[in-house]
Amino acid sequence: MTTFQTTLASEATIEGIGVHSGREARLVLRPADPNTGIVFVDMQTGQRLAARRENVASTELSTVLGDPNGFHVGTVEHLMSALCGIGLDNVGIEIEGTEIPILDGSALNFVEMIDAVGLERQEATKAAIRVLRPIRVENGPACAEFVPHDGNRFEVAIEFPSPAIGRQEIAFDLEPETYRREIAPARTFGFMRDVERLWAAGLALGSSLENSVVIGEDDRVVNAGGLRFANEFVRHKALDAVGDLAIGGSMITGLYRSFRAGHRMNAMALDALLSSPDAFEVV
């Protein structure tokens, strides 16, 4: 079955604060020509930055693209996840600031923004990276692998010593409706005991109970509204994985399976796959 590329039907704007910088940022998403991909544009200089793996500068706590001493865009994973999850291929993203707004800590607001303006089909077919043989990376107890599979499937598992999280697993085929309903609303999370350390490092300056699920010293969720899902933590890790793998530039036909993986492990697995010419083909 032929699947056509898509872009936005019209432009969309969204603004908010960055979770690490604590600074205001504004995005204007504009329709783009076929085969453009996802491209960030500095609103001040017009400098362009493609959302591709060769432009990944850091995967420490979040995914950062570009030159840290020049034009760069931080915390791109939630927006990239939303674009990939609903099947948006080509968009120019003008940015005022250096970090994508955290909004409510999930991808839901990005999905709602895109759904409000709609998608437009383009007369160009999608490309896909088809996994041909297993590729696996490990780092201590953490691991991630790609396995041949007829479809775009994720199997994600996490394990934390905190009773609030414990071991959680989720498996799903990446389809727009499944993504909207089951993955996009899951929020980022953290521990109250880590806050002072992160602040001292100049991170999490914009983090709050409005945009993060926070686990207190008593190993309980302190947010007044509680969780959106009983296993919201692993759903958010899956959301991150979708966004991190989208930086490969094309949808992936295969199974991605991970255990205790974060941004760095997702990037390591993607690099291992794309640096092994016999492990994939572009179709």
Tab-separated table of C-alpha atoms in Angstrom:
chain	number	residue	atom	x	y	z
A	1	MET	CA	0.000	0.000	0.000
A	2	THR	CA	1.384	3.395	-0.967
A	3	THR	CA	1.611	5.899	1.875
A	4	PHE	CA	1.952	9.558	0.976
A	5	GLN	CA	3.922	12.234	2.776
A	6	THR	CA	2.098	14.923	4.732
A	7	THR	CA	2.587	18.505	5.837
A	8	LEU	CA	0.491	20.985	7.803
A	9	ALA	CA	-2.630	22.365	6.172
A	10	SER	CA	-1.749	25.810	7.594
A	11	GLU	CA	0.650	27.333	10.097
A	12	ALA	CA	0.345	26.861	13.855
A	13	THR	CA	1.883	28.712	16.806
A	14	ILE	CA	2.630	27.557	20.335
A	15	GLU	CA	4.613	29.073	23.199
A	16	GLY	CA	5.674	28.301	26.748
A	17	ILE	CA	8.740	27.878	28.952
A	18	GLY	CA	11.646	25.464	28.574
A	19	VAL	CA	11.818	22.844	31.311
A	20	HIS	CA	15.594	23.204	31.745
A	21	SER	CA	16.237	26.844	30.834
A	22	GLY	CA	13.087	28.207	32.457
A	23	ARG	CA	12.954	30.734	29.607
A	24	GLU	CA	10.103	31.618	27.292
A	25	ALA	CA	10.113	30.103	23.815
A	26	ARG	CA	7.805	30.460	20.832
A	27	LEU	CA	7.340	28.106	17.885
A	28	VAL	CA	5.706	28.778	14.531
A	29	LEU	CA	5.148	25.581	12.533
A	30	ARG	CA	4.741	26.118	8.786
A	31	PRO	CA	3.887	23.805	5.870
A	32	ALA	CA	6.927	22.526	3.979
A	33	ASP	CA	7.589	20.949	0.588
A	34	PRO	CA	7.813	17.169	0.101
A	35	ASN	CA	11.079	15.556	1.251
A	36	THR	CA	11.933	18.548	3.454
A	37	GLY	CA	11.676	16.582	6.680
A	38	ILE	CA	11.628	18.350	10.042
A	39	VAL	CA	13.711	21.541	9.979
A	40	PHE	CA	14.194	24.081	12.778
A	41	VAL	CA	14.760	27.711	11.776
A	42	ASP	CA	16.226	30.390	14.037
A	43	MET	CA	13.622	33.147	14.055
A	44	GLN	CA	16.335	35.802	14.488
A	45	THR	CA	18.970	34.717	11.947
A	46	GLY	CA	17.165	32.369	9.591
A	47	GLN	CA	19.748	29.651	10.266
A	48	ARG	CA	18.387	26.171	9.541
A	49	LEU	CA	18.899	22.936	11.485
A	50	ALA	CA	17.582	19.594	10.270
A	51	ALA	CA	16.278	17.156	12.869
A	52	ARG	CA	18.731	14.432	11.908
A	53	ARG	CA	20.963	12.165	13.967
A	54	GLU	CA	24.168	13.790	12.714
A	55	ASN	CA	23.003	17.007	14.395
A	56	VAL	CA	22.469	15.479	17.859
A	57	ALA	CA	24.713	17.374	20.289
A	58	SER	CA	23.622	15.916	23.627
A	59	THR	CA	21.379	13.233	25.111
A	60	GLU	CA	21.920	14.138	28.773
A	61	LEU	CA	18.418	14.298	30.337
A	62	SER	CA	17.005	15.510	27.004
A	63	THR	CA	17.877	15.495	23.308
A	64	VAL	CA	19.630	18.607	22.022
A	65	LEU	CA	20.250	19.376	18.342
A	66	GLY	CA	22.811	21.742	16.848
A	67	ASP	CA	25.859	23.647	18.087
A	68	PRO	CA	25.747	24.290	21.860
A	69	ASN	CA	27.866	27.408	21.241
A	70	GLY	CA	25.683	28.556	18.352
A	71	PHE	CA	22.219	27.766	17.039
A	72	HIS	CA	20.831	24.827	18.949
A	73	VAL	CA	17.435	23.529	20.028
A	74	GLY	CA	17.012	21.673	23.305
A	75	THR	CA	14.442	19.170	24.559
A	76	VAL	CA	13.172	18.317	21.082
A	77	GLU	CA	11.945	14.806	21.951
A	78	HIS	CA	8.304	15.557	22.877
A	79	LEU	CA	7.675	17.632	19.747
A	80	MET	CA	9.493	15.095	17.543
A	81	SER	CA	7.432	12.344	19.156
A	82	ALA	CA	4.173	14.144	18.376
A	83	LEU	CA	5.160	14.767	14.743
A	84	CYS	CA	6.154	11.139	14.230
A	85	GLY	CA	3.271	9.718	16.233
A	86	ILE	CA	0.587	11.360	14.107
A	87	GLY	CA	2.468	10.953	10.831
A	88	LEU	CA	3.592	14.493	9.967
A	89	ASP	CA	6.587	14.333	7.620
A	90	ASN	CA	7.468	17.826	6.431
A	91	VAL	CA	7.415	20.997	8.524
A	92	GLY	CA	9.501	24.103	9.072
A	93	ILE	CA	9.631	25.066	12.742
A	94	GLU	CA	10.623	28.665	13.403
A	95	ILE	CA	11.852	29.028	16.975
A	96	GLU	CA	12.397	32.050	19.185
A	97	GLY	CA	14.560	30.714	22.019
A	98	THR	CA	16.792	27.674	22.429
A	99	GLU	CA	14.477	25.074	23.945
A	100	ILE	CA	11.149	23.550	22.942
A	101	PRO	CA	8.391	24.534	25.426
A	102	ILE	CA	7.638	21.815	27.944
A	103	LEU	CA	3.901	22.727	28.095
A	104	ASP	CA	2.230	20.096	30.325
A	105	GLY	CA	5.191	17.705	30.156
A	106	SER	CA	3.641	15.412	27.550
A	107	ALA	CA	3.119	15.545	23.772
A	108	LEU	CA	-0.615	16.121	24.045
A	109	ASN	CA	-0.599	19.891	23.465
A	110	PHE	CA	1.527	19.467	20.341
A	111	VAL	CA	-0.868	16.851	18.975
A	112	GLU	CA	-3.881	19.045	19.711
A	113	MET	CA	-2.209	22.022	18.012
A	114	ILE	CA	-1.489	20.001	14.870
A	115	ASP	CA	-4.940	18.407	14.839
A	116	ALA	CA	-6.494	21.882	15.053
A	117	VAL	CA	-4.934	22.965	11.740
A	118	GLY	CA	-4.966	19.522	10.107
A	119	LEU	CA	-2.638	17.615	7.801
A	120	GLU	CA	-2.383	17.885	4.019
A	121	ARG	CA	-1.435	14.928	1.839
A	122	GLN	CA	1.420	15.517	-0.589
A	123	GLU	CA	2.160	13.864	-3.931
A	124	ALA	CA	5.287	12.123	-2.717
A	125	THR	CA	5.592	8.741	-1.072
A	126	LYS	CA	7.047	8.142	2.377
A	127	ALA	CA	10.405	6.433	2.821
A	128	ALA	CA	10.956	3.900	5.594
A	129	ILE	CA	14.005	2.362	7.247
A	130	ARG	CA	13.362	-1.404	7.205
A	131	VAL	CA	15.271	-3.423	9.795
A	132	LEU	CA	16.889	-6.471	8.147
A	133	ARG	CA	18.698	-8.100	11.075
A	134	PRO	CA	18.822	-7.648	14.854
A	135	ILE	CA	20.928	-4.813	16.272
A	136	ARG	CA	21.484	-4.579	20.036
A	137	VAL	CA	23.258	-2.177	22.390
A	138	GLU	CA	23.846	-2.518	26.119
A	139	ASN	CA	25.028	-0.289	28.954
A	140	GLY	CA	25.098	-2.100	32.286
A	141	PRO	CA	21.578	-3.360	32.980
A	142	ALA	CA	20.090	-1.150	30.253
A	143	CYS	CA	19.657	-2.454	26.728
A	144	ALA	CA	17.874	-1.690	23.480
A	145	GLU	CA	17.502	-3.525	20.198
A	146	PHE	CA	15.960	-3.393	16.759
A	147	VAL	CA	14.453	-6.596	15.369
A	148	PRO	CA	12.899	-7.208	11.923
A	149	HIS	CA	9.120	-6.833	12.096
A	150	ASP	CA	6.324	-6.098	9.655
A	151	GLY	CA	5.223	-2.771	11.111
A	152	ASN	CA	6.467	-0.065	13.469
A	153	ARG	CA	6.284	-1.623	16.933
A	154	PHE	CA	7.584	-0.585	20.345
A	155	GLU	CA	8.089	-2.766	23.418
A	156	VAL	CA	9.382	-0.656	26.301
A	157	ALA	CA	10.109	-1.718	29.878
A	158	ILE	CA	11.435	0.245	32.856
A	159	GLU	CA	12.392	-0.636	36.402
A	160	PHE	CA	12.941	1.756	39.311
A	161	PRO	CA	13.561	0.945	42.978
A	162	SER	CA	10.833	3.428	43.930
A	163	PRO	CA	7.537	1.689	44.866
A	164	ALA	CA	5.733	4.469	43.008
A	165	ILE	CA	7.117	3.091	39.746
A	166	GLY	CA	8.590	-0.399	40.124
A	167	ARG	CA	8.657	-2.404	36.898
A	168	GLN	CA	6.348	-1.344	34.086
A	169	GLU	CA	5.982	-2.495	30.483
A	170	ILE	CA	4.079	-1.365	27.420
A	171	ALA	CA	3.822	-2.713	23.870
A	172	PHE	CA	2.068	-1.053	20.939
A	173	ASP	CA	2.094	-0.596	17.180
A	174	LEU	CA	2.739	3.033	16.296
A	175	GLU	CA	-0.483	4.228	14.678
A	176	PRO	CA	-1.846	7.802	14.906
A	177	GLU	CA	-4.961	6.953	16.908
A	178	THR	CA	-3.081	4.683	19.295
A	179	TYR	CA	-0.470	7.384	19.772
A	180	ARG	CA	-3.032	10.124	20.435
A	181	ARG	CA	-4.926	8.036	22.976
A	182	GLU	CA	-2.305	5.914	24.716
A	183	ILE	CA	1.063	7.676	24.460
A	184	ALA	CA	0.771	11.438	23.850
A	185	PRO	CA	-0.862	12.309	27.242
A	186	ALA	CA	1.899	10.674	29.345
A	187	ARG	CA	3.958	13.284	31.230
A	188	THR	CA	7.635	13.470	32.077
A	189	PHE	CA	8.536	12.601	35.660
A	190	GLY	CA	11.209	13.039	38.290
A	191	PHE	CA	12.093	12.709	41.952
A	192	MET	CA	11.917	15.525	44.481
A	193	ARG	CA	15.284	14.436	45.908
A	194	ASP	CA	16.995	15.205	42.583
A	195	VAL	CA	15.713	18.774	42.256
A	196	GLU	CA	18.487	20.592	44.139
A	197	ARG	CA	21.184	18.696	42.236
A	198	LEU	CA	19.581	19.598	38.901
A	199	TRP	CA	19.155	23.241	39.872
A	200	ALA	CA	22.819	23.431	40.867
A	201	ALA	CA	23.698	22.124	37.406
A	202	GLY	CA	21.521	24.783	35.769
A	203	LEU	CA	18.870	22.260	34.772
A	204	ALA	CA	15.140	21.835	35.470
A	205	LEU	CA	14.793	25.589	36.091
A	206	GLY	CA	11.335	25.532	34.499
A	207	SER	CA	10.155	22.286	36.071
A	208	SER	CA	7.009	22.371	38.219
A	209	LEU	CA	4.010	20.297	39.188
A	210	GLU	CA	2.283	21.855	36.173
A	211	ASN	CA	4.595	20.083	33.736
A	212	SER	CA	6.041	17.070	35.555
A	213	VAL	CA	4.914	14.117	37.613
A	214	VAL	CA	6.914	14.418	40.834
A	215	ILE	CA	7.656	11.611	43.277
A	216	GLY	CA	8.213	12.849	46.827
A	217	GLU	CA	10.521	11.707	49.605
A	218	ASP	CA	7.855	9.242	50.776
A	219	ASP	CA	7.842	7.591	47.316
A	220	ARG	CA	4.378	8.897	46.518
A	221	VAL	CA	3.208	11.002	43.579
A	222	VAL	CA	2.745	14.517	44.977
A	223	ASN	CA	0.709	15.970	42.070
A	224	ALA	CA	-2.787	16.799	43.298
A	225	GLY	CA	-4.428	15.163	40.283
A	226	GLY	CA	-2.403	11.954	40.524
A	227	LEU	CA	-1.521	9.977	37.407
A	228	ARG	CA	-3.226	9.988	34.011
A	229	PHE	CA	-2.507	6.253	33.627
A	230	ALA	CA	-1.542	3.637	36.194
A	231	ASN	CA	1.617	3.058	34.137
A	232	GLU	CA	2.146	6.662	33.012
A	233	PHE	CA	5.890	6.397	33.684
A	234	VAL	CA	6.597	3.724	31.067
A	235	ARG	CA	4.198	5.377	28.629
A	236	HIS	CA	6.291	8.529	28.836
A	237	LYS	CA	9.482	6.554	28.257
A	238	ALA	CA	7.810	5.150	25.140
A	239	LEU	CA	6.852	8.701	24.098
A	240	ASP	CA	10.517	9.706	24.416
A	241	ALA	CA	11.629	6.673	22.408
A	242	VAL	CA	9.293	7.580	19.542
A	243	GLY	CA	10.743	11.102	19.483
A	244	ASP	CA	14.363	10.040	19.772
A	245	LEU	CA	14.062	7.497	16.950
A	246	ALA	CA	12.246	10.021	14.725
A	247	ILE	CA	15.590	11.818	14.456
A	248	GLY	CA	16.598	8.982	12.117
A	249	GLY	CA	14.750	10.939	9.430
A	250	SER	CA	12.291	8.219	8.335
A	251	MET	CA	9.759	5.940	9.934
A	252	ILE	CA	11.248	2.604	11.006
A	253	THR	CA	9.726	-0.677	9.879
A	254	GLY	CA	10.770	-2.996	12.666
A	255	LEU	CA	10.426	-3.692	16.371
A	256	TYR	CA	12.200	-1.467	18.888
A	257	ARG	CA	12.577	-3.161	22.265
A	258	SER	CA	14.214	-1.486	25.266
A	259	PHE	CA	14.766	-1.988	28.992
A	260	ARG	CA	15.730	0.862	31.332
A	261	ALA	CA	16.624	2.995	28.329
A	262	GLY	CA	16.732	6.781	28.186
A	263	HIS	CA	17.646	9.327	25.526
A	264	ARG	CA	21.272	8.190	25.386
A	265	MET	CA	20.391	4.521	24.929
A	266	ASN	CA	17.790	5.363	22.270
A	267	ALA	CA	20.430	7.382	20.396
A	268	MET	CA	23.009	4.598	20.758
A	269	ALA	CA	20.598	2.052	19.286
A	270	LEU	CA	19.687	4.325	16.372
A	271	ASP	CA	23.363	5.015	15.657
A	272	ALA	CA	24.169	1.294	15.807
A	273	LEU	CA	21.425	0.537	13.306
A	274	LEU	CA	22.204	3.302	10.829
A	275	SER	CA	25.961	2.696	10.961
A	276	SER	CA	25.438	-0.966	9.951
A	277	PRO	CA	24.584	-0.924	6.217
A	278	ASP	CA	23.728	-4.627	6.206
A	279	ALA	CA	21.191	-4.189	9.025
A	280	PHE	CA	18.680	-2.009	7.190
A	281	GLU	CA	17.418	-0.798	3.844
A	282	VAL	CA	15.532	2.323	2.834
A	283	VAL	CA	12.301	1.492	1.036
